PDB file of C-alpha atoms and ligand atoms in Angstrom:
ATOM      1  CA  UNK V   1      -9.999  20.589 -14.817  1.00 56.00           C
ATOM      2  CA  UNK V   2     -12.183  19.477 -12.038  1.00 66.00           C
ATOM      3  CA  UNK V   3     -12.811  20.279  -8.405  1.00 80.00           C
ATOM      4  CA  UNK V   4     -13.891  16.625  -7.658  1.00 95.00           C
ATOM      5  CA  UNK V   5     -10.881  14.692  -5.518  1.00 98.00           C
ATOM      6  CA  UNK V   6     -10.319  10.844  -5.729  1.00 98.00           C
ATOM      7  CA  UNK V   7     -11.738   9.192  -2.631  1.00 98.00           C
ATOM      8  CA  UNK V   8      -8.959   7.073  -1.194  1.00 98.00           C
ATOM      9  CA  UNK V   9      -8.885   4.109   1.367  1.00 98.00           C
ATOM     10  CA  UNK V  10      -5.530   2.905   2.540  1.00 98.00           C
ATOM     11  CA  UNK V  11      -5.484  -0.120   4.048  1.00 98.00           C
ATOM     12  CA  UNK V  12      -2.844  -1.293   6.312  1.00 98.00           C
ATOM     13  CA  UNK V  13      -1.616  -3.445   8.924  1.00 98.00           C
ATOM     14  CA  UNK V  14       1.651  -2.468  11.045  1.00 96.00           C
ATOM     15  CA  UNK V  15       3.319   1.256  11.632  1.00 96.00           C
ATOM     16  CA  UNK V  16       2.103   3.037   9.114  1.00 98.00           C
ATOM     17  CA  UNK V  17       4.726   4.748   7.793  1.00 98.00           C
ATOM     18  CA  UNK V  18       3.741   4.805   4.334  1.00 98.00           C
ATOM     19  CA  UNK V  19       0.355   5.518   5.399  1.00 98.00           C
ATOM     20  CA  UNK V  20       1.734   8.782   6.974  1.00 98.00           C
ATOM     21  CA  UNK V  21       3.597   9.466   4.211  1.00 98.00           C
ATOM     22  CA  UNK V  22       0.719   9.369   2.052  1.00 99.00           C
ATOM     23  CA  UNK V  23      -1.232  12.017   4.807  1.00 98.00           C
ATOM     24  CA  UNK V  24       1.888  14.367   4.499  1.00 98.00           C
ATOM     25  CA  UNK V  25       2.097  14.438   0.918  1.00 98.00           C
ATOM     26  CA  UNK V  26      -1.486  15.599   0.748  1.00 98.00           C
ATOM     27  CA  UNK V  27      -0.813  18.300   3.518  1.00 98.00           C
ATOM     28  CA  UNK V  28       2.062  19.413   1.364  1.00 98.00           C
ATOM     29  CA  UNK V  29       0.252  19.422  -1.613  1.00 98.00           C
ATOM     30  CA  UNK V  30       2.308  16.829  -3.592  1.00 98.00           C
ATOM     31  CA  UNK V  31      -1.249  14.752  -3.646  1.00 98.00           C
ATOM     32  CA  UNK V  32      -3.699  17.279  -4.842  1.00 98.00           C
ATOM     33  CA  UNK V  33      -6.000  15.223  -6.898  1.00 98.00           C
ATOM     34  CA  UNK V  34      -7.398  12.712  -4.178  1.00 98.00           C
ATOM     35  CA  UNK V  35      -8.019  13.051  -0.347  1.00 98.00           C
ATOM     36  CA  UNK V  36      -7.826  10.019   2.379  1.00 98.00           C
ATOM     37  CA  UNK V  37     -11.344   9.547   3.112  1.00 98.00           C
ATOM     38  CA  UNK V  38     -10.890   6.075   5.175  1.00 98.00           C
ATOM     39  CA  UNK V  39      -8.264   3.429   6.954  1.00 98.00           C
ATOM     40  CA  UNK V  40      -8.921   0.561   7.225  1.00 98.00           C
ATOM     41  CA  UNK V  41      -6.448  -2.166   9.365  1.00 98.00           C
ATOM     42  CA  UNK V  42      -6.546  -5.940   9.900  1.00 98.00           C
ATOM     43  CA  UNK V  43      -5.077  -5.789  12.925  1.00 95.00           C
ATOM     44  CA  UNK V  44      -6.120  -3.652  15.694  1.00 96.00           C
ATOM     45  CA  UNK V  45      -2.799  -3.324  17.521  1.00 97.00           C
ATOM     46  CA  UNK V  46      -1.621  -1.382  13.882  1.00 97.00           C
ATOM     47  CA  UNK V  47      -0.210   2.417  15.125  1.00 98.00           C
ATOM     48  CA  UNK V  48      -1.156   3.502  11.331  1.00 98.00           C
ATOM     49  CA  UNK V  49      -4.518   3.668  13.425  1.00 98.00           C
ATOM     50  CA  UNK V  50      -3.095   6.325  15.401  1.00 98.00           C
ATOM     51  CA  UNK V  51      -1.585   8.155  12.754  1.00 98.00           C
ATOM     52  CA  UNK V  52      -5.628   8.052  10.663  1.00 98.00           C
ATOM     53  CA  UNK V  53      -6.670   9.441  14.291  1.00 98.00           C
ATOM     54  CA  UNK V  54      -4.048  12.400  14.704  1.00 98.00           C
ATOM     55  CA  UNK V  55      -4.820  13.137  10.988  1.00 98.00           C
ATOM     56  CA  UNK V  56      -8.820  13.397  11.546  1.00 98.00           C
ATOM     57  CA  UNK V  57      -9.188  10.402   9.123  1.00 98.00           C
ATOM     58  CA  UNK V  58     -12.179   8.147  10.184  1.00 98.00           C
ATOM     59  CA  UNK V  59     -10.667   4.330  10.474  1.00 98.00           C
ATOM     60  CA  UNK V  60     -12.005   1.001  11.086  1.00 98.00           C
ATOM     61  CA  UNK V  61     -10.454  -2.340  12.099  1.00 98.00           C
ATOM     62  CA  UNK V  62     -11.455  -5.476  10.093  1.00 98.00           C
ATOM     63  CA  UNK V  63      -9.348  -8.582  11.315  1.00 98.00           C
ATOM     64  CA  UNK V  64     -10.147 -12.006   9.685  1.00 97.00           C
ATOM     65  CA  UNK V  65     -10.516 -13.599  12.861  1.00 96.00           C
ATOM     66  CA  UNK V  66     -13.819 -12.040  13.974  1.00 96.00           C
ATOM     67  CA  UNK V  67     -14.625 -13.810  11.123  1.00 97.00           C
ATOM     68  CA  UNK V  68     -13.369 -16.884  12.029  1.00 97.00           C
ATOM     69  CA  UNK V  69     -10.579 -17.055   9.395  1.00 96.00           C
ATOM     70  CA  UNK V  70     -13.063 -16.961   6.398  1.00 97.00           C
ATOM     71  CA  UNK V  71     -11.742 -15.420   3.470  1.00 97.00           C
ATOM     72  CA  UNK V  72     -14.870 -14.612   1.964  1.00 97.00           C
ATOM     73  CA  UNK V  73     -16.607 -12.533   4.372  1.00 98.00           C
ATOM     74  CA  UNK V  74     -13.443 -11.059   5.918  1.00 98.00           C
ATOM     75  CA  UNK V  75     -13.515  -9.509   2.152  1.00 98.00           C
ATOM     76  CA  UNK V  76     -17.047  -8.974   2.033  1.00 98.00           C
ATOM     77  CA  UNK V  77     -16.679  -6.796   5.408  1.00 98.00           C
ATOM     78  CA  UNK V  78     -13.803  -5.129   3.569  1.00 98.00           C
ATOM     79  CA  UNK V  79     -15.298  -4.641   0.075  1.00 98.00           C
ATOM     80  CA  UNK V  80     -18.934  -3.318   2.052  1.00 98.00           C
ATOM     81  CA  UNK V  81     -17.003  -0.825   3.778  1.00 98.00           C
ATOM     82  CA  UNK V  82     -14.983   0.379   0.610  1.00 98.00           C
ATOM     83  CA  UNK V  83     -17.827   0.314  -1.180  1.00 97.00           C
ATOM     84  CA  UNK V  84     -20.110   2.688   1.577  1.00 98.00           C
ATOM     85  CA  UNK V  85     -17.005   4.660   1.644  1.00 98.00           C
ATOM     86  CA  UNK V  86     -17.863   5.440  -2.283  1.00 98.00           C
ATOM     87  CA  UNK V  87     -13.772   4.410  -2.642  1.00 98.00           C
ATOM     88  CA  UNK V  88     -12.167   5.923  -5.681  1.00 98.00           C
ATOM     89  CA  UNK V  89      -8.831   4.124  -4.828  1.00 98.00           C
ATOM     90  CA  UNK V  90      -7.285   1.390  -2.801  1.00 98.00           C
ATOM     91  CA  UNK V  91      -3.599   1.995  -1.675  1.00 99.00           C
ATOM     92  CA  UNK V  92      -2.346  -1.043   0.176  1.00 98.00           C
ATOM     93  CA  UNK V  93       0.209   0.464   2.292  1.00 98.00           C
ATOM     94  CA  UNK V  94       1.793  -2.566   4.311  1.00 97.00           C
ATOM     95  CA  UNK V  95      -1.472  -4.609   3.976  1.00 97.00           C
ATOM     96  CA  UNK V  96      -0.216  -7.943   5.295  1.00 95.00           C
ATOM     97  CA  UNK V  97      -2.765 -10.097   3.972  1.00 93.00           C
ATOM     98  CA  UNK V  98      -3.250 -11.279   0.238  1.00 91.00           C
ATOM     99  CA  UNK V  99      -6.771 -10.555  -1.516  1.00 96.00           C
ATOM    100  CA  UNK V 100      -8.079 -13.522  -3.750  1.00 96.00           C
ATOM    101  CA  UNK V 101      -9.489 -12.253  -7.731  1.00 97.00           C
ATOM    102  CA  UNK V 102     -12.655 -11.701  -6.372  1.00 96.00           C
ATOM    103  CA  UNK V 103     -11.678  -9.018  -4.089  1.00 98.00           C
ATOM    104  CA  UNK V 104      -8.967  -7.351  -7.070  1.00 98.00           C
ATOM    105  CA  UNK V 105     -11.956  -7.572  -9.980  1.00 97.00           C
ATOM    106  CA  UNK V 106     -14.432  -5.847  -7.937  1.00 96.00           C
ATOM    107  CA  UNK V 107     -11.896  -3.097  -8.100  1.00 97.00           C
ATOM    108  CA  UNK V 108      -9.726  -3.671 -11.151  1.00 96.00           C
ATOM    109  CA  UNK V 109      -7.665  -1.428 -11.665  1.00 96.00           C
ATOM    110  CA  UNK V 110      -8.520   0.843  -8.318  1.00 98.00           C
ATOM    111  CA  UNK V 111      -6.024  -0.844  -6.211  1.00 98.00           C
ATOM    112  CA  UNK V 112      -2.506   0.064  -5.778  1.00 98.00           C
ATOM    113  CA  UNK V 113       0.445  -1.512  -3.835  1.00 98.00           C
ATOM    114  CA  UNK V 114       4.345  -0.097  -2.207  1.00 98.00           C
ATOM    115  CA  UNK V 115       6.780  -3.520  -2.356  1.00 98.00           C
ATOM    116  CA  UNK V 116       9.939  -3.420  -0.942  1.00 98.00           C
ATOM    117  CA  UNK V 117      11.979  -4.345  -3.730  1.00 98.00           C
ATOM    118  CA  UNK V 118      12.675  -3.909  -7.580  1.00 98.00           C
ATOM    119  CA  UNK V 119       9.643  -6.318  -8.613  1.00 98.00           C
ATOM    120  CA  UNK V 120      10.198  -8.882 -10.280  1.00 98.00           C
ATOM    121  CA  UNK V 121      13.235  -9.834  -7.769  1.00 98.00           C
ATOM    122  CA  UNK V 122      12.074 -10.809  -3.857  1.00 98.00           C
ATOM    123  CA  UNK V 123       8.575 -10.641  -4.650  1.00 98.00           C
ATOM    124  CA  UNK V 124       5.306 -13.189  -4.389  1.00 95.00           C
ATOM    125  CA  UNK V 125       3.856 -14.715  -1.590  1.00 93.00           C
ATOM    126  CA  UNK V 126       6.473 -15.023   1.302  1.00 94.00           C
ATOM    127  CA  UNK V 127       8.327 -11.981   0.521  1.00 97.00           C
ATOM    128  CA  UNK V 128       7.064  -9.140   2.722  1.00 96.00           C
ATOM    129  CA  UNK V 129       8.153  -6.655   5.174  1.00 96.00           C
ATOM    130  CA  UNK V 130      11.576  -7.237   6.824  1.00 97.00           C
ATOM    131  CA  UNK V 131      11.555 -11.227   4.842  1.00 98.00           C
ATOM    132  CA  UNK V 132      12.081  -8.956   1.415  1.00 98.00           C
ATOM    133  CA  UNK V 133      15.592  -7.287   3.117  1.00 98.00           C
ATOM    134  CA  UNK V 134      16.872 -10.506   4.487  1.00 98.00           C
ATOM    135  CA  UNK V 135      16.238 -12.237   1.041  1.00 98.00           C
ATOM    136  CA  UNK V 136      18.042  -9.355  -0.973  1.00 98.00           C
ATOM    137  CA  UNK V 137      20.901  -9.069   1.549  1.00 98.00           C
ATOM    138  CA  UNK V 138      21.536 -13.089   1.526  1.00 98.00           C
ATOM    139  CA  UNK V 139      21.547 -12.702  -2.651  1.00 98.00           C
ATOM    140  CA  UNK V 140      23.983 -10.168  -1.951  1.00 98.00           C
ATOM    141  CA  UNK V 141      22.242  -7.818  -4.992  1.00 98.00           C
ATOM    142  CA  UNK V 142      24.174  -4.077  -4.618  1.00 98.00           C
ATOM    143  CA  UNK V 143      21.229  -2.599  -5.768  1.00 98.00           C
ATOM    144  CA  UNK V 144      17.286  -2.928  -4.345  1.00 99.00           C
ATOM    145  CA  UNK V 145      14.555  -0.478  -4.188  1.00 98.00           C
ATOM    146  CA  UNK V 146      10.911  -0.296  -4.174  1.00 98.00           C
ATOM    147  CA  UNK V 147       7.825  -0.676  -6.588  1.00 98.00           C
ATOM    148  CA  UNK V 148       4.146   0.645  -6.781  1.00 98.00           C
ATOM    149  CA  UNK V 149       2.292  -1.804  -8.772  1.00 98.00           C
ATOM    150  CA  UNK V 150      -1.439  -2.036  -9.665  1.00 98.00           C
ATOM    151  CA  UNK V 151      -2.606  -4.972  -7.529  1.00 98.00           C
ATOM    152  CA  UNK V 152      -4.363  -8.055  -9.207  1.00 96.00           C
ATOM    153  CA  UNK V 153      -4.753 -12.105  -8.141  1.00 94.00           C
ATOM    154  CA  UNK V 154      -1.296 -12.318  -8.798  1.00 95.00           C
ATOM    155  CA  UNK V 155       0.444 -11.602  -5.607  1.00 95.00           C
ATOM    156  CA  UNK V 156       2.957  -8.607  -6.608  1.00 96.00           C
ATOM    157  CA  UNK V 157       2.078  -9.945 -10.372  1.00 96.00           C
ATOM    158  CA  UNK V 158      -0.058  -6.365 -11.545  1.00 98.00           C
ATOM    159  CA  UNK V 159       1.092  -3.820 -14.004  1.00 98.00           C
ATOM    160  CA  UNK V 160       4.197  -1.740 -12.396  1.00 98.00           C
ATOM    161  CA  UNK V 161       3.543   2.112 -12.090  1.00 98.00           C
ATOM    162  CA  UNK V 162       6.391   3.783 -10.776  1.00 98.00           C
ATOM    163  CA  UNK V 163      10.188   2.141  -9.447  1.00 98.00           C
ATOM    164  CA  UNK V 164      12.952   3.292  -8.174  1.00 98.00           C
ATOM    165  CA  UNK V 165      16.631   1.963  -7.032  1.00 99.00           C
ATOM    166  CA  UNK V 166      18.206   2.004  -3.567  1.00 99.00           C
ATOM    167  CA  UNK V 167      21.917   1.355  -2.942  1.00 98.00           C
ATOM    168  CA  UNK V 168      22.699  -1.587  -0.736  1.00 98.00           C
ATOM    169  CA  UNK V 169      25.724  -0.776   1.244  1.00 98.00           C
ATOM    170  CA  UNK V 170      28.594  -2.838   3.170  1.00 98.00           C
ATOM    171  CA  UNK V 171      27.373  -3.515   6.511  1.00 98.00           C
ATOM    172  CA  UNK V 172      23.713  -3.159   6.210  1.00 98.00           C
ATOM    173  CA  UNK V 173      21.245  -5.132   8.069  1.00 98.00           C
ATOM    174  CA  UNK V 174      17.800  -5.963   7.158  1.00 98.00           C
ATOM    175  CA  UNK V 175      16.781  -3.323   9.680  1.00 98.00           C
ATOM    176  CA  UNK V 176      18.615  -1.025   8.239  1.00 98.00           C
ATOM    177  CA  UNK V 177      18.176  -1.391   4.638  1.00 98.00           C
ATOM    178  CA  UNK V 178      14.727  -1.376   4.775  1.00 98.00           C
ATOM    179  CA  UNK V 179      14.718   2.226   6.478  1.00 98.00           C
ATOM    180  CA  UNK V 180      16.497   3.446   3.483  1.00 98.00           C
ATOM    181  CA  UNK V 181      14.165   1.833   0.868  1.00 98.00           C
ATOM    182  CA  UNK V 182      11.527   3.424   2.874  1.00 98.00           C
ATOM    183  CA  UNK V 183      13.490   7.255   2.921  1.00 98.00           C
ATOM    184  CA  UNK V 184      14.814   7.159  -0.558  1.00 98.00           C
ATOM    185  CA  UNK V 185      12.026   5.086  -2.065  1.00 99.00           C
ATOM    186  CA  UNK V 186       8.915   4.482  -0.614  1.00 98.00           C
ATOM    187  CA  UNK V 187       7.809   7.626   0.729  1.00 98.00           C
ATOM    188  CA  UNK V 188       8.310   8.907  -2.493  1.00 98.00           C
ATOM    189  CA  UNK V 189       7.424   7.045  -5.319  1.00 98.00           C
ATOM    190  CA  UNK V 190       4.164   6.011  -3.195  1.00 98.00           C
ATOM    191  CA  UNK V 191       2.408   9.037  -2.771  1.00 98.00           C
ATOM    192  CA  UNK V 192       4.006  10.425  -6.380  1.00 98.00           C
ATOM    193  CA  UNK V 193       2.124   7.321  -7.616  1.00 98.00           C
ATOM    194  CA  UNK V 194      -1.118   8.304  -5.604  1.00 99.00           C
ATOM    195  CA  UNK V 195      -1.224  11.568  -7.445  1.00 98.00           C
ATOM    196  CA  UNK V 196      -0.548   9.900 -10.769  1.00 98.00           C
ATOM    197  CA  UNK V 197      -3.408   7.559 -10.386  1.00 98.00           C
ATOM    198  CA  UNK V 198      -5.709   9.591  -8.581  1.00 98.00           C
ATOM    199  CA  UNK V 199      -5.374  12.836 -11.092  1.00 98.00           C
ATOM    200  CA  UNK V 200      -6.201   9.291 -14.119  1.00 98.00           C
ATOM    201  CA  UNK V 201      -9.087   8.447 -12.280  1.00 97.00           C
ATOM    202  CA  UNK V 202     -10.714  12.414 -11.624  1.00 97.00           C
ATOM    203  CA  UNK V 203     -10.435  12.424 -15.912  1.00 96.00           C
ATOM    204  CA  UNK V 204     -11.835   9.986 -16.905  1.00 88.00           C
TER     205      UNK V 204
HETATM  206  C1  GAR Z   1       6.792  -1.385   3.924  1.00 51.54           C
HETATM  207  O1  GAR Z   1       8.183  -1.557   3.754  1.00 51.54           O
HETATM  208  C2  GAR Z   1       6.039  -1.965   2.751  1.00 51.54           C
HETATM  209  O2  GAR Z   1       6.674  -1.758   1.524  1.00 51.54           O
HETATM  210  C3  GAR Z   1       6.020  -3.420   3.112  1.00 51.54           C
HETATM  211  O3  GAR Z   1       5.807  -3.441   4.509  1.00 51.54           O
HETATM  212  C4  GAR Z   1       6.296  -2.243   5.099  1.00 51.54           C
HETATM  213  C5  GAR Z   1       5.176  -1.568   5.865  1.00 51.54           C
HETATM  214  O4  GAR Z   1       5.631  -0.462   6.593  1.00 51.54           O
HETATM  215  N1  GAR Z   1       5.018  -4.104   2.382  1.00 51.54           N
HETATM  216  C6  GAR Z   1       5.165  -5.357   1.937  1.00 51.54           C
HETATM  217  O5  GAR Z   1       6.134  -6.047   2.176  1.00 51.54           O
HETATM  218  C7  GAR Z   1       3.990  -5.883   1.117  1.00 51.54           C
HETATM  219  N2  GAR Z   1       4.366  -7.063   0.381  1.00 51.54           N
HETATM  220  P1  GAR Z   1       4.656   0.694   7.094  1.00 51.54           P
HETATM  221  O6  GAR Z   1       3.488   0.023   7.849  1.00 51.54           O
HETATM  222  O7  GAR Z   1       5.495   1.514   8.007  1.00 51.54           O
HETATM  223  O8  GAR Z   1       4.175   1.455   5.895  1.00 51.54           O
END
């Protein structure tokens, strides 16, 4: 056993609810082998900003288009303040923007992801957020979910940690499917999966 806690960075984008689920499941002690030690958004209008601020977690916006749209140093900004930030773990918690192999190898294995769907099915680039819902419901699948999956070049392609199913039910919209992914799947398996990887990466 070991008194040190994983350092974690979540990085987001929109409302944050996974983010805040994260924050609660450390406050309830469901995550007791890592600690949020930084937020990090791409957009500045994000309200997961908010929720870092009500929570006493230190945040920082890093958009893309302070760096005029380049790739490479909208990662390095990223990867310099992970880095300073002595980040144990990445958790990509609605990060709406994809991260080329040099970002994921700098930190292979470190970074996690929450999809909105039973990976492999309504995953890959183009399938995010609300998209992912409309694309199940059209299929007409009876049965969706989410997936935490280690995060590599691949987009949604890295080893999957933890699943778990969602009923899709007559009259559902995209709206409201995707609230019940996010009750009955995401803001569980996601910070279950945080502890899992976090408690690895404190024994090793
Ligand atoms: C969540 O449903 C998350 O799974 C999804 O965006 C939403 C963000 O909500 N992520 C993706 O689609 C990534 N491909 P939140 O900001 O309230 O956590």
């Amino acid at each position: 056993m070991t008194d040190r806690k994983a350092r974690i960075a979540v990085l987001v984008s929109g409302g944050g609810t996974n983010l805040q689920a994260i924050i609660d499941a450390e406050k309830n002690g469901i995550i007791k082998s890592g600690t949020v030690t930084l937020v990090l958004a791409n957009n500045s209008k994000a309200y997961a900003i908010e929720r870092a601020s009500k929570a006493g977690i230190p945040s920082k916006v890093i958009t893309k288009k302070s760096f005029d749209g380049d790739q490479n140093a909208f990662e390095d900004a990223l990867i310099n303040a992970l880095d300073e930030n002595k980040t144990d773990l990445i958790v990509l918690a609605g990060f709406m923007s994809i991260l080329s192999k040099r970002f994921t190898k700098h930190f292979e294995n470190r970074i996690i992801n929450v999809h909105p769907s039973l990976i492999p099915s309504f995953c890959g680039q183009g399938f995010y957020g609300l998209k992912v819902h409309e694309a199940a419901l059209e299929k007409g699948v009876k049965v969706t979910g989410a997936t935490v999956h280690f995060v590599n070049e691949i987009p949604d392609g890295g080893k999957i940690i933890m699943q778990k199913a969602v009923e899709v039910l007559p009259g559902d919209t995209p709206e409201i499917l995707q609230k019940r992914v996010m009750e009955q799947a995401e803001w569980k398996i996601l910070p279950a999966a945080v502890e899992q990887i976090s408690k690895e990466i404190i024994e090793h």
